[in-house]
Coordinates of C-alpha atoms in Angstrom, one line a residue:
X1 CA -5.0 17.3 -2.2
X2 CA -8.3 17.3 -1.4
X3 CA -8.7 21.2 -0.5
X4 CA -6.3 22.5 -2.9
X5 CA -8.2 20.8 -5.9
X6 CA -11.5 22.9 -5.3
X7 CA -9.1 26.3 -4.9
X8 CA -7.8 25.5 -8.1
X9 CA -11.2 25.5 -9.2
X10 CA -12.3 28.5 -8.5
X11 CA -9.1 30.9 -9.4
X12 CA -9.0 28.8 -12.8
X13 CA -12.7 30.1 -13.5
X14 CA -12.3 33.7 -12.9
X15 CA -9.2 33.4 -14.9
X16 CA -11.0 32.1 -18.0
X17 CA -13.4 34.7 -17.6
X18 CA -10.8 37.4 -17.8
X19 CA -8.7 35.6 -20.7
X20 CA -12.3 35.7 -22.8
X21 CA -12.4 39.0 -22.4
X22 CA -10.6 40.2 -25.6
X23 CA -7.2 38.9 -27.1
X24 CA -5.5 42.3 -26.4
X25 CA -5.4 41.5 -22.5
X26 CA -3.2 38.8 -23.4
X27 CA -0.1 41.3 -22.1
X28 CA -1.9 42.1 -18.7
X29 CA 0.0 41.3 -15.6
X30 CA -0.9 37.8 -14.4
X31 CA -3.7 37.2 -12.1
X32 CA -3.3 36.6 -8.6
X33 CA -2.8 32.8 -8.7
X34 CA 0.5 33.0 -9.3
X35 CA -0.2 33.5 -5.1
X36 CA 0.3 29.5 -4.7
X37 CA 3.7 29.4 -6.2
X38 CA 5.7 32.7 -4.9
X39 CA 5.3 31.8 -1.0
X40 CA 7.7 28.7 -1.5
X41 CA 10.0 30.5 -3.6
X42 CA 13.4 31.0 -1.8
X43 CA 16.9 32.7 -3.0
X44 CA 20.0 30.2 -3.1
X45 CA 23.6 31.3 -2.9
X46 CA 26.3 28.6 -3.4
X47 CA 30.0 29.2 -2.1
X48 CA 32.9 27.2 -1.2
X49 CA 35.2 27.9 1.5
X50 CA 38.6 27.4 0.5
X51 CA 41.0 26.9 2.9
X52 CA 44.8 26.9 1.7
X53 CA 48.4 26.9 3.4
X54 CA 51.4 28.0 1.4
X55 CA 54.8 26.7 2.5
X56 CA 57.4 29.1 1.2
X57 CA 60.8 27.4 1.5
X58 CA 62.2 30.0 -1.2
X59 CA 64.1 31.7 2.0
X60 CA 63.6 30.6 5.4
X61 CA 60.1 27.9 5.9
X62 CA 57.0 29.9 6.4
X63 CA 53.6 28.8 6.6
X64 CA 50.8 30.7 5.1
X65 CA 47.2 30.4 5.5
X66 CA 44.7 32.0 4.3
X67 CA 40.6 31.0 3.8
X68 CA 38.5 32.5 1.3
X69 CA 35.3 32.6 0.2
X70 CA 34.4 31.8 -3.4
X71 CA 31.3 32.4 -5.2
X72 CA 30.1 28.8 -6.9
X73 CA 26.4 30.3 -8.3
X74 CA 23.0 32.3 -7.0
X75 CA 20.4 31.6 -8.6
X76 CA 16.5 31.1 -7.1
X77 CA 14.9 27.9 -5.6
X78 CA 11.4 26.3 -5.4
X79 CA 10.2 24.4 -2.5
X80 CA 8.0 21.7 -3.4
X81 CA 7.6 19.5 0.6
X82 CA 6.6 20.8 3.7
X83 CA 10.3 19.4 5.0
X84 CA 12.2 21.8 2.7
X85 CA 13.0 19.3 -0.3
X86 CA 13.8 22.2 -2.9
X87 CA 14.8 22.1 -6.5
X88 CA 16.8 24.2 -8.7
X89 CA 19.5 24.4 -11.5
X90 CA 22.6 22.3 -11.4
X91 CA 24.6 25.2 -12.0
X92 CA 23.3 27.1 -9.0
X93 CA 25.1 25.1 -6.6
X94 CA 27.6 23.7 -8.8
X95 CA 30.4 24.4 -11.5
X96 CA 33.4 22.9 -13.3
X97 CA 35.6 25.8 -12.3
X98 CA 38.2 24.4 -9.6
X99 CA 38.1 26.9 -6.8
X100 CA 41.7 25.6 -5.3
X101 CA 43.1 27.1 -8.8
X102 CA 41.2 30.3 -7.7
X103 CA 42.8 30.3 -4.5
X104 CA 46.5 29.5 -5.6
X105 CA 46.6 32.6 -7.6
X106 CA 44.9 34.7 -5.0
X107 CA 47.8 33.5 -2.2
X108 CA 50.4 33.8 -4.3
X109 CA 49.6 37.1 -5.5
X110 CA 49.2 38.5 -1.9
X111 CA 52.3 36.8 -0.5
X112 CA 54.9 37.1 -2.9
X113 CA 53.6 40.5 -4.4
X114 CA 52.9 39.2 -7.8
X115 CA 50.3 40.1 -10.8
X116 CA 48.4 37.2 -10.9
X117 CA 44.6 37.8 -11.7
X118 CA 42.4 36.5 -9.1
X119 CA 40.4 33.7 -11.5
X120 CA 40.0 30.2 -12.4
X121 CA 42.7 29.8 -14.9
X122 CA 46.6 28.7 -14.4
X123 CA 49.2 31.1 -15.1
X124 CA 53.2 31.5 -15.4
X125 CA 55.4 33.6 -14.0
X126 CA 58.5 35.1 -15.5
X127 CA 60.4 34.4 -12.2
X128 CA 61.5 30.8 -12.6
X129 CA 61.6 30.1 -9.1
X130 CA 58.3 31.8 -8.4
X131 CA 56.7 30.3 -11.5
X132 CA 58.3 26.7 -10.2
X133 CA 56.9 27.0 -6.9
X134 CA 53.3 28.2 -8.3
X135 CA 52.3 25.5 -10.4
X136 CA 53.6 23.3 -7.7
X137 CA 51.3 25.0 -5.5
X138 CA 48.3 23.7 -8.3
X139 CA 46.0 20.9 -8.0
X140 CA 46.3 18.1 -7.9
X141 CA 48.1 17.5 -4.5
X142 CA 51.6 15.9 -5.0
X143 CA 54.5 15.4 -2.9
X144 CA 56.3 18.4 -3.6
X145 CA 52.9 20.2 -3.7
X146 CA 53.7 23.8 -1.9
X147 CA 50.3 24.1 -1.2
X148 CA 47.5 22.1 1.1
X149 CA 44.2 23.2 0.1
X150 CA 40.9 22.1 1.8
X151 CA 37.4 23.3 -0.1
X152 CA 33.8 22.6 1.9
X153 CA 30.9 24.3 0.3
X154 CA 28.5 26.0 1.6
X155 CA 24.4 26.2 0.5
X156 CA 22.6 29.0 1.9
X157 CA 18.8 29.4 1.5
X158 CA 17.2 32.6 2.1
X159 CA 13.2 32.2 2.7
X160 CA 10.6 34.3 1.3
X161 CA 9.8 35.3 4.8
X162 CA 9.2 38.6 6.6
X163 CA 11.2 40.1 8.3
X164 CA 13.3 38.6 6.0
X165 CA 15.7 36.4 7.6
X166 CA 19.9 37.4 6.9
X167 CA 21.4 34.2 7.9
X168 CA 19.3 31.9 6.0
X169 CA 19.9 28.2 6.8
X170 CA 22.0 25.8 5.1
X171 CA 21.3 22.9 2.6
X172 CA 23.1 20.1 1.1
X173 CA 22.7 18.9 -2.7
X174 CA 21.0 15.6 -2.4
X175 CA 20.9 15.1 -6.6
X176 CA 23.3 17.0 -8.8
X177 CA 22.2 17.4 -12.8
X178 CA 24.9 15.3 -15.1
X179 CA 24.6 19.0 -16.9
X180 CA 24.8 22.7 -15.6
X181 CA 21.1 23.2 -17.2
X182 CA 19.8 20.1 -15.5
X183 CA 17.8 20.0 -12.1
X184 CA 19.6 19.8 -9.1
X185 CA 17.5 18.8 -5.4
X186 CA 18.6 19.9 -2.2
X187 CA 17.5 19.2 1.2
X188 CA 17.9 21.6 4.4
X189 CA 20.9 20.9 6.9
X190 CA 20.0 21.5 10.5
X191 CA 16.8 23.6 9.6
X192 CA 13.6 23.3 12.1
X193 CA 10.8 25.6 10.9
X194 CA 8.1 23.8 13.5
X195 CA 5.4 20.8 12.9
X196 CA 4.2 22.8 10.0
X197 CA 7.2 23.1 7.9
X198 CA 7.7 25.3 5.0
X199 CA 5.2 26.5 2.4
X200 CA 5.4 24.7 -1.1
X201 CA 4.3 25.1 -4.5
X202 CA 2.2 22.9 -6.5
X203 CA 4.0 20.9 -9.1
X204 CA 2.1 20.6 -12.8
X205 CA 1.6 17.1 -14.7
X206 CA 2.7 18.5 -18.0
X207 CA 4.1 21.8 -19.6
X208 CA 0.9 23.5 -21.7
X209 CA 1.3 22.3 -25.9
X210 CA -0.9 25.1 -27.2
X211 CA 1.1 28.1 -28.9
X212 CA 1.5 31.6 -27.0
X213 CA 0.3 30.1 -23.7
X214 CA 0.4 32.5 -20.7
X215 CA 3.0 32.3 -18.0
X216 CA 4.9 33.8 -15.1
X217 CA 8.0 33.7 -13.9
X218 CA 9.2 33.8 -10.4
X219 CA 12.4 34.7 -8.3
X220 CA 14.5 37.1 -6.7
X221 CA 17.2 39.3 -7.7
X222 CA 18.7 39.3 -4.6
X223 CA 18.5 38.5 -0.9
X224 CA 15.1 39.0 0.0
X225 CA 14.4 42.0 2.2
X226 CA 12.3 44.4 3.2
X227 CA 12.6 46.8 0.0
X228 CA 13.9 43.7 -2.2
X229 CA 10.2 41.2 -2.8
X230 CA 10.2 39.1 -5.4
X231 CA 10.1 39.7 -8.9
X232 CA 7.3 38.6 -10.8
X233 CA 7.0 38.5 -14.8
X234 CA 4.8 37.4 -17.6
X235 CA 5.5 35.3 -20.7
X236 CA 4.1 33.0 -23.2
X237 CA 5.4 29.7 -23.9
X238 CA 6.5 28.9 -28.1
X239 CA 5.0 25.6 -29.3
X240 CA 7.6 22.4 -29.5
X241 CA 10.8 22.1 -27.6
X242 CA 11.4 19.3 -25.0
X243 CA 14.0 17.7 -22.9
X244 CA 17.0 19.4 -21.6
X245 CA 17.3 21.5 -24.5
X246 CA 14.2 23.5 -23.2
X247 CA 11.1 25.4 -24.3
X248 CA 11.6 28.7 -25.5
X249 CA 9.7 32.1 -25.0
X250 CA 7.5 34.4 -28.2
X251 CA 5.6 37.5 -27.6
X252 CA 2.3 36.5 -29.8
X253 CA 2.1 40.3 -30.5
X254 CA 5.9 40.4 -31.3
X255 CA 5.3 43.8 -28.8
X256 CA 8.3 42.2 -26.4
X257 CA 11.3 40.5 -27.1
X258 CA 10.6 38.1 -24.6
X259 CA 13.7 36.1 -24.7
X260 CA 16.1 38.9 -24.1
X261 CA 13.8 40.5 -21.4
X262 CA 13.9 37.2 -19.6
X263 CA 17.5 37.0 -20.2
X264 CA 18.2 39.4 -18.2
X265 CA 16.5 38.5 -15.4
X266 CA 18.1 35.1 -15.6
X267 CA 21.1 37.0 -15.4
X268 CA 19.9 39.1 -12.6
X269 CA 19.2 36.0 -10.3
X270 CA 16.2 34.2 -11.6
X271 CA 17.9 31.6 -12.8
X272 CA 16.3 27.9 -12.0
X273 CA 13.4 30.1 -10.8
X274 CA 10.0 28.8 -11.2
X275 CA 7.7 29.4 -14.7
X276 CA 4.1 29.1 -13.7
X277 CA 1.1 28.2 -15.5
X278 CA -1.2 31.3 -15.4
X279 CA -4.9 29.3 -15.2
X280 CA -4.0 26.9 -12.2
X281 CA -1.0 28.0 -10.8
X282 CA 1.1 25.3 -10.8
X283 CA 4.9 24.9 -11.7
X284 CA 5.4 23.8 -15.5
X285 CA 9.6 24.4 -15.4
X286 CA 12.4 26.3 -14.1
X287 CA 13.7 29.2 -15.8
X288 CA 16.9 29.2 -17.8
X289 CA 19.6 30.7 -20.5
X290 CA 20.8 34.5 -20.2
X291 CA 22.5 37.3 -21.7
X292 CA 19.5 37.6 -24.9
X293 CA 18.1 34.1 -24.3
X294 CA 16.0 32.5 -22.1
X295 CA 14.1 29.1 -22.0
X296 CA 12.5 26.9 -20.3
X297 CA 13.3 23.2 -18.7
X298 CA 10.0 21.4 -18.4
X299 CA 8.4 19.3 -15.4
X300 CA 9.0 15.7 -17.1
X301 CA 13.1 16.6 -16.4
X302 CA 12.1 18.3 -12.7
X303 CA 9.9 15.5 -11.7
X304 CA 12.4 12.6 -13.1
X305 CA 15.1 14.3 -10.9
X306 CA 13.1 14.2 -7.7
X307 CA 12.0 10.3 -8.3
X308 CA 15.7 9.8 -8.9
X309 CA 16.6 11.6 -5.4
X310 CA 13.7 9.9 -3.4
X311 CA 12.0 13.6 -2.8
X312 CA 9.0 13.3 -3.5
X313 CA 6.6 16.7 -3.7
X314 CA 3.7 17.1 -1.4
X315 CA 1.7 20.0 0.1
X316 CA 1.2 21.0 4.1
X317 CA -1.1 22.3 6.8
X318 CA 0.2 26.0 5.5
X319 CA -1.1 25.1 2.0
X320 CA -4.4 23.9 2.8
X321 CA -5.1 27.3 5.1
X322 CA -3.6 29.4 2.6
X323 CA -5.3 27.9 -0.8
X324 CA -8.9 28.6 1.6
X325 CA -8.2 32.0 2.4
X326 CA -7.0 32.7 -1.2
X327 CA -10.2 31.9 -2.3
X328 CA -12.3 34.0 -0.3
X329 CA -9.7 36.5 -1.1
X330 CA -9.4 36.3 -5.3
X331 CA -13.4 36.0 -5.2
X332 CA -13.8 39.6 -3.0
X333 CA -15.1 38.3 0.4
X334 CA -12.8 40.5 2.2
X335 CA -14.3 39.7 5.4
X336 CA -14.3 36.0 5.6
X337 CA -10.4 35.8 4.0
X338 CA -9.2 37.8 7.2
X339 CA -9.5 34.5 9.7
X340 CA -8.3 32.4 7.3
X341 CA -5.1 34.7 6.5
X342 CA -4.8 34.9 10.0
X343 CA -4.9 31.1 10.5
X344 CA -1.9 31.1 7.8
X345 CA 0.2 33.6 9.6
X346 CA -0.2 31.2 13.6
X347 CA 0.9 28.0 11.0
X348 CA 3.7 30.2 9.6
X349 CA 4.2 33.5 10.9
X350 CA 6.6 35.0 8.1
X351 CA 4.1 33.7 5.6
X352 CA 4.5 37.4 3.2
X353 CA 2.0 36.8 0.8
X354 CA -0.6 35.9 3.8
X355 CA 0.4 39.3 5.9
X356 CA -0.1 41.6 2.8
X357 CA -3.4 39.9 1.9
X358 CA -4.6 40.1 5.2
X359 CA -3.7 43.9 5.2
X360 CA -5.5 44.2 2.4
X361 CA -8.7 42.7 3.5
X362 CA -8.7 44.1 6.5
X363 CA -9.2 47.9 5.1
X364 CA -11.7 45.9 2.4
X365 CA -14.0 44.2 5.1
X366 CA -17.2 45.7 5.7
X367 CA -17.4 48.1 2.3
X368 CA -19.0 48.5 -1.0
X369 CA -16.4 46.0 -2.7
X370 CA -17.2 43.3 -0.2
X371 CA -18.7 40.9 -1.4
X372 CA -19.9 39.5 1.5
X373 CA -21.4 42.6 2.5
X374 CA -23.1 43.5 -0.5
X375 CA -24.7 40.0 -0.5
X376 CA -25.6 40.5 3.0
X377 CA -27.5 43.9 2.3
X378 CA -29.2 42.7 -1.2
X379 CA -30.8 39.6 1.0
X380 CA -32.7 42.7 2.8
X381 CA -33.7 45.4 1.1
X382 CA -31.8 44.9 -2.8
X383 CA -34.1 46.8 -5.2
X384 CA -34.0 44.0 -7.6
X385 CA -34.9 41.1 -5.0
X386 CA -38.4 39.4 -4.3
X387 CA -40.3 42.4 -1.3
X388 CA -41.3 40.8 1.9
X389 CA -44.8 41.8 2.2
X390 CA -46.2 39.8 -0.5
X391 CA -45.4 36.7 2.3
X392 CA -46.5 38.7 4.6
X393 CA -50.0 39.3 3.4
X394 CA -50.3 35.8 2.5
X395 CA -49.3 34.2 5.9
X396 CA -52.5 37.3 7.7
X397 CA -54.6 35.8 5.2
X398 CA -54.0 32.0 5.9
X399 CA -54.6 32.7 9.9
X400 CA -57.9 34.4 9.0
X401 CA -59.3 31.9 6.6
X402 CA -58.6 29.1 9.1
X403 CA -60.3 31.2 12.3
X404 CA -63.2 32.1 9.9
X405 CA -63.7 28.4 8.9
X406 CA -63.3 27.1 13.0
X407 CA -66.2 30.0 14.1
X408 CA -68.3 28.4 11.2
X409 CA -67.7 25.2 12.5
X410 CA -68.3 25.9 15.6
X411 CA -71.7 27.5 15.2
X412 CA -72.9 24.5 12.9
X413 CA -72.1 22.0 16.3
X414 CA -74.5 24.4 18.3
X415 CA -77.1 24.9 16.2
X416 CA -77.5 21.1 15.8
X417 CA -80.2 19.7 18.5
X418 CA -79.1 17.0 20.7
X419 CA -80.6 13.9 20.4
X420 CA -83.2 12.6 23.0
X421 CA -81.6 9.9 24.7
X422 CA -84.0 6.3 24.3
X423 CA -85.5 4.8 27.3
X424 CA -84.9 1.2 27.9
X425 CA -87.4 -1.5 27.2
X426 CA -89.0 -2.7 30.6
X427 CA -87.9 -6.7 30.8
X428 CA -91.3 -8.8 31.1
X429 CA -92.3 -11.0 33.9
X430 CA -90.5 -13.7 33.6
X431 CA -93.5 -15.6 33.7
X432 CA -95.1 -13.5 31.3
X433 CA -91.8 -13.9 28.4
X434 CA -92.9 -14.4 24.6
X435 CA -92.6 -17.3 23.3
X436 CA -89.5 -18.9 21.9
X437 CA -91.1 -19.8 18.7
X438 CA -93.7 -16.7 18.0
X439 CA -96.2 -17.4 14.8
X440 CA -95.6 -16.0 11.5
X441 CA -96.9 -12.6 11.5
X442 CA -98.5 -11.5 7.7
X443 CA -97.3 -8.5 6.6
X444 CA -100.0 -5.3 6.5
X445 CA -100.1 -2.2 4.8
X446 CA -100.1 0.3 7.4
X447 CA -103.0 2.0 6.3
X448 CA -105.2 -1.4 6.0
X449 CA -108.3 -1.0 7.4
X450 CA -109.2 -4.0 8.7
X451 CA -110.8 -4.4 11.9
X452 CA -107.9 -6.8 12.8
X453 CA -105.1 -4.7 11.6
X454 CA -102.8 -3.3 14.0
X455 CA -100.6 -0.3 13.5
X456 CA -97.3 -0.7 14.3
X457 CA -95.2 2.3 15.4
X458 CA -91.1 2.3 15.9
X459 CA -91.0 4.2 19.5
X460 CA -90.5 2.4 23.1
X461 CA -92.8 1.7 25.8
X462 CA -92.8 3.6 28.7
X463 CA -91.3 1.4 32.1
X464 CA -93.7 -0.8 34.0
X465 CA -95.2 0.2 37.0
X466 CA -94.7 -1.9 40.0
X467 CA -96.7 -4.4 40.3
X468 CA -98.1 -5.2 43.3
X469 CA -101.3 -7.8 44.5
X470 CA -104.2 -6.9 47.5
X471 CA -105.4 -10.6 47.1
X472 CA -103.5 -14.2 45.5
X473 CA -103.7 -13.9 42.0
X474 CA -105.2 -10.5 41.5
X475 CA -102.3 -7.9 39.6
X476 CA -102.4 -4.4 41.2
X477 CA -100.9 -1.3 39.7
X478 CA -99.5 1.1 42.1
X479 CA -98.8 4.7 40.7
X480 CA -96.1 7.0 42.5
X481 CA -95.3 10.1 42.8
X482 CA -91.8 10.7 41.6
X483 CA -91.1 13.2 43.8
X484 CA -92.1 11.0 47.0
X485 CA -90.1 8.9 48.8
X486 CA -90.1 4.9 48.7
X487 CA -92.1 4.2 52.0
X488 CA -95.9 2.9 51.1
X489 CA -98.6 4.6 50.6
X490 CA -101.5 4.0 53.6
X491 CA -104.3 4.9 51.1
X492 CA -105.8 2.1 49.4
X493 CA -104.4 1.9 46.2
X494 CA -106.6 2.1 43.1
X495 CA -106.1 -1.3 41.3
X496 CA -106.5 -1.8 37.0
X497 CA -106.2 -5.4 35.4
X498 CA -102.8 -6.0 33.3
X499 CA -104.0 -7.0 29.6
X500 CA -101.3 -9.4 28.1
X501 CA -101.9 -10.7 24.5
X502 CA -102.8 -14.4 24.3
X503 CA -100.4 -14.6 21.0
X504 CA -97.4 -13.3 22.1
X505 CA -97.6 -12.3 25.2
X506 CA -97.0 -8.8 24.7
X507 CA -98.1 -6.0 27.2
X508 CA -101.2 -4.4 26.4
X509 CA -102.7 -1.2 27.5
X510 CA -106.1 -0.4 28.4
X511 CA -107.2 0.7 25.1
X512 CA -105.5 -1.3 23.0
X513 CA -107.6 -3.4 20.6
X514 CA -104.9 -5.1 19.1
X515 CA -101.6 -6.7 20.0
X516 CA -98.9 -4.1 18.7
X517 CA -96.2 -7.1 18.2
X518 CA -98.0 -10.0 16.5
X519 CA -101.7 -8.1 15.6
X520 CA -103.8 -10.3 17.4
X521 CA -107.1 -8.8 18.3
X522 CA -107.1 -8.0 22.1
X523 CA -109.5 -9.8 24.2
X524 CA -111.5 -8.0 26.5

């Protein structure tokens, strides 16, 4: 899944960091990865109820019934779906021994007051009668069979849950191994855990090749309980081995007879428990053997067995929450993993491995090992980090060059003058206009000085005056006062002739000699 490949990630790096630390930590205890697989891990006790009726017609016809209980194997379990698909040894849940021979020897014993030993095997009386009517009592059923024997087993399953639950919940074998050492799957009977099901444990894609590589092994000794967790071991996995025959366990130190010390937990009741690769936490085979040896069946045999039962081995809602909060855990932010183990704990309450992280990081929020914390104080004031007043200083500076450079600015505009605004042309008289085709005018140096020259200066011409006439035909100027109002003047008006120039037309002035357009000589 999506969100379990990038917690993988991260425990598999810290991991190689501490395995490159020196090859003498190869016999520390695992890391906590090993966190993915125990939640799913689950204690299995197999039994079959036996229940048998012995007719005794030795004296008078009595019926005798008794039920018992007999052990078939314990051993521990792996979930591997959210529904509760499980697998485990074959000879967890199953055996060759016949349980009805078991309980013919245990009736007849109590009944008739005989030595019989309470086991598996057939024996004879001296008695003839007694020994008759025994191995008549015997599978398999006959006609004259003294004995009618009925045998239903029973699969409990004990979760790693807390408080740990004492009933458990029963499960049915949905693929039995051909052989005791082979995988067996079960399936729960009757069991509702919710929408979110049952935490699992991630399943490898092959068993490690290299020589001495690390591993752990998982289970439980017992029913779990409050003073009874599950055990937890390392190993190393011996080069070569395969199939049903198994992979089998060296010390690379030769410090610990590995075999024998995980005999004896087989024997103790990790048998068909878990072995877990120590860099990604995933399941590479179930534990196996006893007494002085102990091996390994791999994941090609475990994940042939599930294809063959039509279980096939996902991961849930609980995973997802719980690989997240394992990785703010395993990486030291303390504060940030206690949401997320509480978000594990709502999906699944008795979630163990969530509640005693979550203790954990609850009494590790907030100090120096907090990794959030320290992050959050070194992004203020950490001695080694870049100081703030360098931006500071540079940001004051910025704001003063740019008000320095707008008063400068600002000034410059001022001191500028403004410039005079040009006065229109006054039109001519329209019957006064120049001509539409005016003659070629020479060009004249401007300081030429010819008595015909005629200067010419770039500037305008003040307006016309109004002109106004005393008699037909005669052009008056009238001068105003600008500050008087428009209503005639009753003085006689002093009058001055309009010069025009006979070349162009242009308006002359009194003293002009010259036409300032054209530079014909003004006539007088």
């Amino acid at each position: 899944m999506r969100r379990f490949g990038s917690a993988v990630a991260v425990f598999g790096g810290l991991l190689l960091a501490v395995a490159g630390v020196a090859p003498a930590l190869a016999h520390e205890h695992p890391s906590g990865i090993t966190d993915l697989v125990t939640p799913a891990v689950v204690r299995i006790e197999a039994t079959a109820r036996v229940d048998i009726t012995l007719l005794d017609h030795i004296g008078e016809l009595v019926h005798v019934e008794r039920s018992y209980e007999v052990p078939i194997g314990s051993g521990t379990g792996t979930v591997i779906n959210p529904d509760g698909g499980m697998v485990t040894l074959t000879r967890v849940v199953k055996n060759d021994r016949d349980v009805r021979i078991y309980a013919a020897n245990k009736i007849f014993a109590e009944h008739h007051k005989v030595k019989i030993p309470a086991d598996f095997e057939r024996h004879k009386l001296k008695d003839d009668l007694l020994n008759h009517h025994l191995q008549e009592c015997y599978p398999p059923k006959q006609p004259t069979a003294t004995c009618i024997i009925d045998v239903t087993t029973e699969i409990k399953v004990f979760p790693n849950i807390s408080p740990a639950d004492t009933e458990g919940f029963r499960a049915e074998i949905v693929r039995p191994g051909d052989k005791p050492d082979s995988p067996a799957v079960l399936k729960p009977v009757g069991r509702a855990d919710g929408s979110a099901g049952l935490p699992t444990a991630p399943l490898a894609a092959e068993v490690p090749a290299k020589e001495g590589s690390p591993v752990a092994v998982a289970g439980f000794t017992g029913r779990p309980a409050a003073n009874l967790p599950e055990t937890v071991d390392i190993a190393h996995l011996r080069a070569g081995g395969a199939g049903e025959g198994g992979r089998q366990f060296k010390d690379p130190e030769n410090k610990v007879n590995e075999p024998e010390k995980l005999g004896a937990l087989v024997d103790k009741g990790l048998l068909g428990g878990p072995v877990i690769e120590d860099k990604k936490g995933e399941v590479v085979g179930l534990l196996l053997g006893g007494g002085k040896d102990a091996r390994m069946i791999g994941i090609r045999e475990v994940t042939k067995a599930l294809a063959e039962a039509d279980v096939a081995p996902a991961r849930g809602p609980i995973d997802a929450a719980f690989e997240q909060a394992l990785t703010r855990f395993h990486t030291h932010y303390y504060g940030d993993a206690v949401p997320a183990f509480q978000r594990v704990l709502d999906l699944y309450p008795g979630h163990t491995v969530a509640a005693a992280h979550l203790k954990t990081s609850q009494a590790k929020r907030g100090t120096p090992e907090d990794e959030g914390t320290k992050r959050a104080a070194a992004s203020t004031d950490a001695p080694g980090g870049t100081p703030l007043w360098p931006f500071l200083v540079g940001g004051g500076l910025l704001v003063l060059v740019v008000l320095v450079a707008a008063i400068l600015l600002w000034r410059r505009r001022r001191s500028e003058p403004e410039p005079e605004p040009s006065l229109p042309a006054d039109p001519l008289p329209p019957t006064l206009s120049p001509p539409l085709n005016p003659p070629p005018v020479q060009a004249r140096s401007a300081f030429d000085e010819q008595v015909d020259s005629t200067i010419v200066v770039g500037r305008s011409f003040p307006a016309l005056p109004k002109i106004s006439s005393t008699s037909p035909g005669q052009p008056v100027l009238v001068a105003r006062d600008p500050g008087s109002s428009t209503a005639p003047d009753p003085r006689p008006a002093e009058t001055t002739v309009q010069k025009y120039c006979t070349g162009c037309g242009m308006r002359l002035g009194p003293a002009h000699s010259f036409c300032g357009y054209c530079g014909q000589p003004a006539k007088t």
